[in-house]
Short mmCIF file of C-alpha atoms in Angstrom, two decimals:
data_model
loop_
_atom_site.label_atom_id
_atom_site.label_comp_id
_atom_site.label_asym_id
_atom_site.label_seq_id
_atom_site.Cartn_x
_atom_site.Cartn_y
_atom_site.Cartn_z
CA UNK H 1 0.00 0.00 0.00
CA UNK H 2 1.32 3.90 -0.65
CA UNK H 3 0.56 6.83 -0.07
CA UNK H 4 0.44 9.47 -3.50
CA UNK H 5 2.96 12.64 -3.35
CA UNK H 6 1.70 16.24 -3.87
CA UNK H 7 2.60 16.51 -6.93
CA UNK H 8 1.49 12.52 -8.57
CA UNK H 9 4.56 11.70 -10.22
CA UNK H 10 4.87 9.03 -7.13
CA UNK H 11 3.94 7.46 -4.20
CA UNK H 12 5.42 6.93 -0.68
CA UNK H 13 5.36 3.67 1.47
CA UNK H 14 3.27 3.46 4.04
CA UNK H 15 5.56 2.41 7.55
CA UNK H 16 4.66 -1.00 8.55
CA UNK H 17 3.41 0.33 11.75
CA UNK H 18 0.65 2.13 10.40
CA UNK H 19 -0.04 -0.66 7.92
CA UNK H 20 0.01 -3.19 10.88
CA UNK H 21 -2.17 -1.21 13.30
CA UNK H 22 -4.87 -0.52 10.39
CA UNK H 23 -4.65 -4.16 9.45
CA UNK H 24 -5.49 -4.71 13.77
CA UNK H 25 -8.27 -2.39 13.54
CA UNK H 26 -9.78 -4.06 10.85
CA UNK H 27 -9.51 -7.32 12.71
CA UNK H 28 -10.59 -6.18 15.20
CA UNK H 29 -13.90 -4.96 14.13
CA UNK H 30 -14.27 -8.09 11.97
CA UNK H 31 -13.95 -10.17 15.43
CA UNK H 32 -16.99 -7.21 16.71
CA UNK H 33 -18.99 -7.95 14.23
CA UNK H 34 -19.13 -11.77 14.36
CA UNK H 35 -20.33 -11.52 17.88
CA UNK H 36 -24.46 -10.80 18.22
CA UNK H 37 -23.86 -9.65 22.00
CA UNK H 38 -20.31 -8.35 21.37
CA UNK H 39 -21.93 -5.91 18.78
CA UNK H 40 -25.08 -5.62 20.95
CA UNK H 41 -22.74 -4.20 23.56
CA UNK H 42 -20.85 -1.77 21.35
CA UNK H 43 -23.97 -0.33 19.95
CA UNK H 44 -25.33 0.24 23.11
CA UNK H 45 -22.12 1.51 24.80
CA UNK H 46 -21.86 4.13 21.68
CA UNK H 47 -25.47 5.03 22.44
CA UNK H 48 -25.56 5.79 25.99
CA UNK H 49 -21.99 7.90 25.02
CA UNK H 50 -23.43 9.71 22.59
CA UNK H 51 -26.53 10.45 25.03
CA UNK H 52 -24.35 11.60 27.57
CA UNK H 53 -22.18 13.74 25.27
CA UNK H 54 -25.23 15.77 23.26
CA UNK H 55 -27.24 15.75 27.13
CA UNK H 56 -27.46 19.57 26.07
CA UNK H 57 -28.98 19.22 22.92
CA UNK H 58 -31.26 16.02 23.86
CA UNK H 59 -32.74 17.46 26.99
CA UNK H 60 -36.51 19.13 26.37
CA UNK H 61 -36.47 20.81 29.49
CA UNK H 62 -33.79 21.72 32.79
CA UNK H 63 -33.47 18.38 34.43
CA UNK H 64 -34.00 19.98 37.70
CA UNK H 65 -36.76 22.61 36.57
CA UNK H 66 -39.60 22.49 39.24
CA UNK H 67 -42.96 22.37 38.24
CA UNK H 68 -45.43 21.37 40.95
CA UNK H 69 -48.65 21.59 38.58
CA UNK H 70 -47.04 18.77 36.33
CA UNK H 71 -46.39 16.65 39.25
CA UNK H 72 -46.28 13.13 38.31
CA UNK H 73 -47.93 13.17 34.88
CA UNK H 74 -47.74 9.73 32.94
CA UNK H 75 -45.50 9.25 29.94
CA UNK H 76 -46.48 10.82 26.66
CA UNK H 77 -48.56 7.69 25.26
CA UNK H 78 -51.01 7.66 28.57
CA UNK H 79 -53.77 8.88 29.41
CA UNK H 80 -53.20 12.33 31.05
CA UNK H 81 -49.96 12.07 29.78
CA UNK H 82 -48.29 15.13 27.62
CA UNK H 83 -46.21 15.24 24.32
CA UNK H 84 -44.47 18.28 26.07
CA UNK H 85 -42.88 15.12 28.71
CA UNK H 86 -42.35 12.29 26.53
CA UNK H 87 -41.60 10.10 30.15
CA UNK H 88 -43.82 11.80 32.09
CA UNK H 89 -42.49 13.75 35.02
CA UNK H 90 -41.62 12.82 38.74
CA UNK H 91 -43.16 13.84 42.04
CA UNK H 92 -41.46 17.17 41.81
CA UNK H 93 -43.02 17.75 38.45
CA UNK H 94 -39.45 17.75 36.64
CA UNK H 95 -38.95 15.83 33.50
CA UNK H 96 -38.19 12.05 33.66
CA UNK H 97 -36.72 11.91 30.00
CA UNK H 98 -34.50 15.09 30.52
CA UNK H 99 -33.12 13.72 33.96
CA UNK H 100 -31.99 10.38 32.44
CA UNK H 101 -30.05 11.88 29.60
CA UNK H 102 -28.36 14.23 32.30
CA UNK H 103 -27.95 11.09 34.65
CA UNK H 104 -25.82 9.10 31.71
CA UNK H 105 -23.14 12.07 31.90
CA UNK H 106 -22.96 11.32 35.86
CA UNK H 107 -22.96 7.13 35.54
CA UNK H 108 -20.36 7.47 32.43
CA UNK H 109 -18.02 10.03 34.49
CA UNK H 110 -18.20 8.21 38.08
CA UNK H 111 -17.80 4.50 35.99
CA UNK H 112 -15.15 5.60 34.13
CA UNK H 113 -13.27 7.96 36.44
CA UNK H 114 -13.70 5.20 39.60
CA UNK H 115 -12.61 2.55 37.54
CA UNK H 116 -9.14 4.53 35.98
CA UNK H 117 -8.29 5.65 40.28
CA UNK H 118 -8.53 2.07 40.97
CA UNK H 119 -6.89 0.66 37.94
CA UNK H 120 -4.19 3.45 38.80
CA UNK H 121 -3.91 1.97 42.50
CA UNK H 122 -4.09 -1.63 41.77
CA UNK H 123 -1.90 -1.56 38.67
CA UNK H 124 1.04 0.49 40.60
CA UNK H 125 1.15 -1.72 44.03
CA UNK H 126 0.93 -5.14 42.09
CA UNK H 127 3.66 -4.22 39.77
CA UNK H 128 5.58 -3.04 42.58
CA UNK H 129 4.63 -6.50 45.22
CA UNK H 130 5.51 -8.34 42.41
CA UNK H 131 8.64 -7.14 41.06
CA UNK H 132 10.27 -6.23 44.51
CA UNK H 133 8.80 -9.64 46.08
CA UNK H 134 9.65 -10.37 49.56
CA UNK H 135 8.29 -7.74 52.88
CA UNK H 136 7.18 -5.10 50.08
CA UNK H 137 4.89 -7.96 48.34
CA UNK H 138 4.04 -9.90 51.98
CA UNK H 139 3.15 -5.61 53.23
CA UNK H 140 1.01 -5.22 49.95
CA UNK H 141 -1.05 -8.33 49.69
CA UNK H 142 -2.10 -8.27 53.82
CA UNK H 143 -3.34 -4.57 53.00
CA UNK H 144 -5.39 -6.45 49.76
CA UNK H 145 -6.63 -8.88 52.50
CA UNK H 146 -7.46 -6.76 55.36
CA UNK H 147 -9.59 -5.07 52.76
CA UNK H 148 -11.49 -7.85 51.05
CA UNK H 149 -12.22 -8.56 54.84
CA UNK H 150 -14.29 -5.85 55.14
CA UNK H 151 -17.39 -5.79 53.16
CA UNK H 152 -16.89 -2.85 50.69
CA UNK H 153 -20.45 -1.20 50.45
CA UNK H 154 -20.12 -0.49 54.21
CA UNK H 155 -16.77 0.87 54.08
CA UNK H 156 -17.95 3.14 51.38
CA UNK H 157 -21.01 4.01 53.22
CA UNK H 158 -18.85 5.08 56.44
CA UNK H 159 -16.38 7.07 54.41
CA UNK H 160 -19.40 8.99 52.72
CA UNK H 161 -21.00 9.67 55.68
CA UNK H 162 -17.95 11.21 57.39
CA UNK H 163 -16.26 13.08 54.08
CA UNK H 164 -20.17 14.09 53.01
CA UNK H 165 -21.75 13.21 49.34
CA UNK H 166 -20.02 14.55 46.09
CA UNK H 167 -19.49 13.40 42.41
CA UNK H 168 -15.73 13.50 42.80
CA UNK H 169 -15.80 12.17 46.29
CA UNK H 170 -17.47 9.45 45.20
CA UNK H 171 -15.47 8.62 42.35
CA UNK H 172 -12.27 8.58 44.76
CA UNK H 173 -14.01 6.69 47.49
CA UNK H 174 -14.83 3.82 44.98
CA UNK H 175 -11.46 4.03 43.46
CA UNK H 176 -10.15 3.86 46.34
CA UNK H 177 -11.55 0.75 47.99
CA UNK H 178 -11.59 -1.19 44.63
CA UNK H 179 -8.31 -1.75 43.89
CA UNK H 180 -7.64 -5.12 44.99
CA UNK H 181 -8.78 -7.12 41.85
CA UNK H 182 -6.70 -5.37 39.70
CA UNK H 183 -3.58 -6.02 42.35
CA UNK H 184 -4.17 -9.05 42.55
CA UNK H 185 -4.60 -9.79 38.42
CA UNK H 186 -1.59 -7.56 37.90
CA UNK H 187 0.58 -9.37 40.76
CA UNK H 188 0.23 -12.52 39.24
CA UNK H 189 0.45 -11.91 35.96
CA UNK H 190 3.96 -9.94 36.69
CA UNK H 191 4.91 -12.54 38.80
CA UNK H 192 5.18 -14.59 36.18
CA UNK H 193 6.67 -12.17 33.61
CA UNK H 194 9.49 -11.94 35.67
CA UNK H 195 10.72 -15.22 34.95
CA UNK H 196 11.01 -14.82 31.56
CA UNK H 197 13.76 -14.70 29.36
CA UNK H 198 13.30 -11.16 27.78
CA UNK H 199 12.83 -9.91 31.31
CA UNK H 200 16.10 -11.77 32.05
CA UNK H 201 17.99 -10.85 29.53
CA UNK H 202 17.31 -7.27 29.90
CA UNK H 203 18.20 -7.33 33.36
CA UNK H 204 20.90 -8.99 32.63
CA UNK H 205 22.72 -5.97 29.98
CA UNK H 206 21.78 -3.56 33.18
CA UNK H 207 18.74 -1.98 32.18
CA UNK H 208 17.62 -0.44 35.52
CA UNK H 209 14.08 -1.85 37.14
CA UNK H 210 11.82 1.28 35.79
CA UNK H 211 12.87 0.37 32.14
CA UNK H 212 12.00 -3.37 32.37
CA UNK H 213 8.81 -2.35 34.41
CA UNK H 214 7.33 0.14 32.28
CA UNK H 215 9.17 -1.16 28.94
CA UNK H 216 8.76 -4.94 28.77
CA UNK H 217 6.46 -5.79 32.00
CA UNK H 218 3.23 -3.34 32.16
CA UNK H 219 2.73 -3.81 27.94
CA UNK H 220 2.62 -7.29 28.26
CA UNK H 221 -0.11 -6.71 31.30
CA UNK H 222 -2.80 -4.30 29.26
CA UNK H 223 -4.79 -7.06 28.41
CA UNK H 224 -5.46 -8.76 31.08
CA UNK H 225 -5.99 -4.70 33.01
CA UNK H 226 -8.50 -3.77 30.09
CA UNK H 227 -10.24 -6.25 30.51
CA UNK H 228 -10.59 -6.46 34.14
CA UNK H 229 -11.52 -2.71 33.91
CA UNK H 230 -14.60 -3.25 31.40
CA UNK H 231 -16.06 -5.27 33.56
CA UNK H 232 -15.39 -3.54 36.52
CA UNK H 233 -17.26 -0.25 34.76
CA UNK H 234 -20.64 -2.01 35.19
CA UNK H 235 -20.30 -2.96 38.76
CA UNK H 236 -18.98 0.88 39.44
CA UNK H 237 -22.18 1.87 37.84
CA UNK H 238 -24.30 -0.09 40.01
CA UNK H 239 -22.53 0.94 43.07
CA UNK H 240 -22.83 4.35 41.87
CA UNK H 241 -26.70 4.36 41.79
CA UNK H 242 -26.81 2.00 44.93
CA UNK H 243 -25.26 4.72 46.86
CA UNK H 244 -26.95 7.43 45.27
CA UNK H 245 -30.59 5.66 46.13
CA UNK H 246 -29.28 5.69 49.46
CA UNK H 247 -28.46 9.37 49.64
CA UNK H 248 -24.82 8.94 49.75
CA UNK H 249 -23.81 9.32 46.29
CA UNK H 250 -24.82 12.13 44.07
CA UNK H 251 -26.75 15.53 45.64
CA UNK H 252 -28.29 18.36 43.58
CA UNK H 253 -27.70 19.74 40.75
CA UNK H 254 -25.96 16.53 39.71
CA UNK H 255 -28.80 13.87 38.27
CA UNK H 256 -28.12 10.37 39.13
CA UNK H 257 -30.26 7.46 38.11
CA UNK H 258 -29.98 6.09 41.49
CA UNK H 259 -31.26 8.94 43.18
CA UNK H 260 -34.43 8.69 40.46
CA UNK H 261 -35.22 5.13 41.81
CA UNK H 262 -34.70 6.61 45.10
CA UNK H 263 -37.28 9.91 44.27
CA UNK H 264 -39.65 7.36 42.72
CA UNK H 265 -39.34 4.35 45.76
CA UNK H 266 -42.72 5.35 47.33
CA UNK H 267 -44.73 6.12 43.98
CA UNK H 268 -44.16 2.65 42.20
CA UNK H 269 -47.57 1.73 43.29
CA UNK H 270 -49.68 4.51 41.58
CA UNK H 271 -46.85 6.20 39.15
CA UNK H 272 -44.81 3.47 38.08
CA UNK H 273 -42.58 5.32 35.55
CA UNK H 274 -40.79 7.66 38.12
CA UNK H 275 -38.90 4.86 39.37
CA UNK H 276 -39.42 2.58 36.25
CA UNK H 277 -37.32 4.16 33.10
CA UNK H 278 -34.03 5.30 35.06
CA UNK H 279 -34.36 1.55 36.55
CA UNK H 280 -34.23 0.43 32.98
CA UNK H 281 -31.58 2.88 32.18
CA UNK H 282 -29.19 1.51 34.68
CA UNK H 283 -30.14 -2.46 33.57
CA UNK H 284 -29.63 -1.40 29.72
CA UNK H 285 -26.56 0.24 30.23
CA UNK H 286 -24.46 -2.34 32.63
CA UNK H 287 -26.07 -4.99 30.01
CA UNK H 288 -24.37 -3.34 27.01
CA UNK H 289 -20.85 -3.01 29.37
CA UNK H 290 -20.95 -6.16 30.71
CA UNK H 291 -21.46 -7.69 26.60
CA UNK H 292 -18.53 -5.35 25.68
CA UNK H 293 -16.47 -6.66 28.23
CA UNK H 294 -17.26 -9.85 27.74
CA UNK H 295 -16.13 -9.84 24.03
CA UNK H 296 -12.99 -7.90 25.12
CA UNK H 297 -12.20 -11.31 27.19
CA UNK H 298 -12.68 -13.07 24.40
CA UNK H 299 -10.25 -11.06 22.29
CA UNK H 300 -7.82 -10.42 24.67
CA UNK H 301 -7.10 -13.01 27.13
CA UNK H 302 -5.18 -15.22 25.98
CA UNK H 303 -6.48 -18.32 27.93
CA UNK H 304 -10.01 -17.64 26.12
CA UNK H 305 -8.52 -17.61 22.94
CA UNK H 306 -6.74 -21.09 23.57
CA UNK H 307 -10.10 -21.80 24.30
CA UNK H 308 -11.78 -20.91 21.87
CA UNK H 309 -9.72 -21.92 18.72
#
């Protein structure tokens, strides 16, 4: 393949990087495409994204607009329901349709941002128990198991209660007390990375212990770490609304789906779409994570792909 000059009398190579990572790209959407809940996942993924991105230009009304004589009106296709509030409004009389577009920004921002803090943490201490072994690994992994001793919705709920409810406390507070599963992944697979001969040979012609770490070690590791991190996006997201419904999580002006259920707990009887749609928001989104990630495993890992083929 080339690329034409400027002026046509010739054409340049293209460098086999670019060739190769175009030729992985291609591959890679190939292997997307072949999978019903691998594409499933994408297109939802993309969807809520896109939702959360254009929130501004989505919205019908101010997610957080009061209006006490629309209180509770059904969804558009009811009776007594209005094309002015497609998902009718909550017990506030705000609208249910704006406040779940706003509410993906919040779910896509804590997931994401809890996740990368705890990917940070885990990544950094099991490189570093693993590589430097002995008291610093024995120190590191009884922290890991003091803290998968204590059940981690609690310790979240006492560290919210004390520090007080907030978007980015909340996003550190997860991050911070879900870091152990990507320790532990990163430990072992380093562990036995070590061993290897390119490892040894490098340490061998005196390349110092950053270079082999961040050079030959932590590439070969991004699989297994990507993986473990779309996964762990859905279960952020749940924890995110779980706290939220419980008044720990997200506070006004921020919208959180879990604060939705929580607004629309006592109405499911006689107005069962204040607490029904963000419910389904929340179920449609992990879903499509949770089939993303799952194809990601099956790309990536390499035990699945022995598996498989």
């Amino acid at each position: 393949m080339a690329i034409p000059t400027e002026s046509g009398a010739g054409t340049l190579p293209v460098p086999p990087k670019k060739r190769s990572e175009a030729r992985g790209l291609k591959k890679g959407l190939r292997q997307l495409l072949r999978s019903k809940t691998g594409t499933l996942g994408a297109v939802i993924v993309l969807i809520v994204c896109l939702i959360a991105i254009f929130a501004p230009l989505l919205a019908t009304h101010d997610p957080n607009a009061v209006a006490p004589i629309d209180r509770l009106k059904p969804p558009a296709w009811l009776e007594g329901g209005s094309s002015d509030y497609l998902l009718g409004t909550d017990n506030l009389g705000r609208d249910i349709w704006s406040r779940i577009v706003y509410g993906s920004q919040v779910s896509l921002i804590v997931g994401i941002g809890a996740v990368l803090v705890s990917g940070a943490i885990g990544a950094v201490l099991g490189v570093t128990a693993a590589y430097y072994g002995r008291w610093v690994d024995a120190i590191i992994m009884r922290l890991a198991d003091s803290l998968l001793a204590i059940p981690t919705i609690l310790l979240m709920l006492v560290v919210l209660a004390v520090v007080g409810p907030g978007m980015w406390t909340l996003i550190f507070v997860i991050g911070a007390t879900n870091w152990v599963s990507y320790a532990r992944v990163v430990r072992g697979e380093v562990l036995s990375l070590k061993e290897r001969d390119f490892v040894k040979s490098a340490r061998m012609i005196g390349a110092r212990s950053g270079r082999i770490i961040f050079r030959h070690i932590l590439p070969n590791v991004m699989s297994s770490f990507i993986v473990l991190s779309g996964m762990n996006v859905a279960t952020t997201i749940i924890m995110e609304a779980s706290l939220s419904f419980l008044g720990l999580g997200i506070t006004t002006p921020d919208v959180s789906w879990g604060g939705m259920l929580s607004d629309g707990r006592q109405y499911v009887a006689t107005s069962w779409w204040v607490a029904t749609f963000p419910g389904m928001a929340i179920t449609i989104t992990v879903l499509g994570v949770i089939f993303l990630g799952d194809w990601l495993r099956d790309v990536l890992d390499p035990r699945m792909k022995l598996k498989n083929g």
